[in-house]
Backbone as numpy.savetxt, mean C-alpha at the origin, in Angstrom:
# Nx Ny Nz CAx CAy CAz Cx Cy Cz
-19.47 4.35 -6.63 -18.68 3.15 -6.67 -19.29 2.14 -5.64
-19.45 0.91 -6.11 -20.08 -0.14 -5.28 -19.05 -0.66 -4.26
-19.49 -0.94 -3.04 -18.56 -1.47 -2.04 -18.08 -2.86 -2.50
-16.88 -3.24 -2.05 -16.32 -4.49 -2.37 -16.05 -5.34 -1.06
-15.84 -6.58 -1.25 -15.55 -7.41 -0.08 -14.19 -7.04 0.50
-13.98 -7.20 1.80 -12.72 -6.94 2.38 -11.67 -7.88 1.81
-10.47 -7.39 1.50 -9.47 -8.27 0.96 -9.01 -9.31 2.00
-8.77 -10.50 1.52 -8.19 -11.53 2.37 -6.76 -11.75 1.87
-5.98 -12.56 2.59 -4.58 -12.78 2.10 -4.62 -13.29 0.72
-3.82 -12.71 -0.13 -3.82 -13.06 -1.53 -4.72 -12.15 -2.38
-5.63 -11.40 -1.76 -6.45 -10.44 -2.43 -6.04 -9.10 -1.93
-6.07 -8.09 -2.81 -5.76 -6.73 -2.36 -6.26 -5.72 -3.33
-6.45 -4.52 -2.83 -6.76 -3.36 -3.70 -5.48 -2.56 -3.76
-5.02 -2.30 -4.96 -3.79 -1.51 -5.14 -3.93 -0.19 -4.39
-2.98 0.05 -3.52 -2.95 1.30 -2.74 -3.52 1.16 -1.31
-4.40 0.18 -1.10 -5.02 0.04 0.22 -4.07 -0.73 1.14
-3.04 -0.13 1.59 -2.01 -0.78 2.42 -2.53 -1.08 3.82
-3.38 -0.18 4.35 -3.91 -0.33 5.71 -5.02 -1.34 5.82
-5.57 -1.77 4.66 -6.63 -2.77 4.65 -7.97 -2.28 5.10
-8.20 -0.97 5.08 -9.46 -0.42 5.57 -10.47 -0.27 4.43
-10.20 -0.85 3.30 -11.09 -0.81 2.11 -11.22 0.58 1.53
-10.25 1.47 1.83 -10.20 2.82 1.20 -8.72 3.11 0.90
-8.52 3.83 -0.17 -7.17 4.32 -0.50 -7.15 5.80 -0.05
-6.32 6.06 0.95 -6.30 7.40 1.54 -4.91 7.88 1.94
-4.87 9.02 2.52 -3.61 9.58 3.00 -2.93 8.64 4.02
-3.72 7.93 4.76 -3.11 6.98 5.75 -2.30 5.92 5.06
-2.71 5.54 3.86 -1.93 4.54 3.10 -0.61 5.15 2.60
-0.67 6.42 2.16 0.52 7.08 1.70 1.54 7.20 2.87
1.09 7.55 4.04 1.98 7.72 5.20 2.60 6.33 5.54
1.74 5.29 5.48 2.28 3.94 5.79 3.43 3.58 4.82
3.18 3.81 3.54 4.20 3.49 2.51 5.44 4.35 2.71
5.31 5.65 3.01 6.45 6.51 3.36 7.25 5.97 4.47
6.59 5.56 5.58 7.30 5.05 6.76 7.98 3.75 6.40
7.32 2.88 5.62 7.93 1.59 5.23 9.16 1.87 4.34
9.07 2.84 3.44 10.13 3.13 2.52 11.38 3.55 3.22
11.22 4.31 4.34 12.38 4.81 5.07 12.82 3.89 6.22
12.11 2.76 6.40 12.51 1.80 7.43 12.04 2.13 8.82
10.99 2.90 8.92 10.46 3.25 10.26 9.99 2.00 10.99
10.39 1.83 12.23 10.03 0.65 13.04 8.52 0.47 13.11
8.12 -0.77 12.88 6.66 -1.09 12.97 5.91 -0.97 11.60
6.65 -0.57 10.58 6.02 -0.40 9.29 6.71 -1.23 8.20
7.17 -2.43 8.59 7.80 -3.30 7.67 6.70 -3.98 6.80
7.07 -4.26 5.57 6.11 -4.96 4.64 6.84 -6.18 4.17
6.22 -7.34 4.33 6.81 -8.61 3.93 6.50 -8.91 2.46
7.56 -9.15 1.74 7.42 -9.52 0.27 6.49 -10.75 0.19
5.54 -10.61 -0.80 4.68 -11.74 -1.07 3.30 -11.66 -0.36
3.19 -10.73 0.57 1.89 -10.58 1.23 1.03 -9.61 0.46
-0.31 -9.69 0.73 -1.22 -8.80 0.01 -0.96 -7.32 0.35
-0.52 -7.09 1.58 -0.21 -5.68 2.02 0.99 -5.17 1.20
2.02 -6.03 0.97 3.19 -5.61 0.17 2.74 -5.33 -1.25
1.99 -6.21 -1.83 1.50 -6.03 -3.19 0.67 -4.75 -3.36
-0.15 -4.43 -2.33 -0.94 -3.14 -2.39 -0.03 -1.99 -2.32
1.09 -2.07 -1.61 2.01 -0.88 -1.51 2.95 -0.77 -2.64
3.27 -1.82 -3.37 4.21 -1.82 -4.48 3.55 -1.26 -5.72
3.38 0.07 -5.77 2.60 0.69 -6.83 3.18 0.54 -8.22
4.48 0.39 -8.33 5.11 0.25 -9.65 5.49 -1.22 -9.98
5.07 -2.10 -9.09 5.28 -3.56 -9.30 6.71 -3.96 -9.57
7.70 -3.31 -8.89 9.07 -3.66 -9.13 9.64 -4.54 -8.00
8.82 -4.95 -7.04 9.22 -5.80 -5.98 9.98 -5.14 -4.82
9.95 -3.78 -4.83 10.63 -3.03 -3.79 9.68 -1.92 -3.31
9.62 -1.64 -2.02 8.85 -0.52 -1.52 9.79 0.61 -1.28
9.56 1.73 -2.03 10.44 2.89 -1.93 9.67 4.16 -2.08
10.34 5.31 -2.15 9.68 6.57 -2.24 8.83 6.72 -3.48
9.27 6.08 -4.55 8.53 6.12 -5.82 7.11 5.55 -5.61
7.00 4.49 -4.82 5.67 3.91 -4.51 4.78 4.92 -3.77
5.43 5.68 -2.85 4.64 6.63 -2.05 4.20 7.77 -2.97
5.03 8.21 -3.86 4.66 9.27 -4.79 3.52 8.83 -5.70
3.65 7.65 -6.25 2.61 7.15 -7.13 1.29 7.00 -6.42
1.33 6.55 -5.21 0.13 6.42 -4.38 -0.48 7.77 -4.11
0.35 8.73 -3.69 -0.15 10.12 -3.47 -0.81 10.69 -4.70
-0.25 10.47 -5.84 -0.82 10.99 -7.11 -2.14 10.26 -7.41
-2.31 9.02 -6.97 -3.53 8.30 -7.23 -4.69 8.92 -6.40
-4.41 9.40 -5.20 -5.54 9.93 -4.40 -5.80 11.39 -4.55
-4.91 12.13 -5.21 -5.07 13.55 -5.37 -5.96 13.85 -6.55
């Protein structure tokens, strides 16, 4: 797989919530923490980070997004 440019605001790679240009377990953990409201893991609607985390494109970050993301990397 060829490397891609780092996402800027408005650009994102689905699942790359941490913005490290990889979709990994760290992204799953971030989405899990955001889904349960863990302090410091809020995702703002409309940002590229939110769009990357919203795996089912329903406008809500929840456990379903974490499950879909985990399935993507397994």
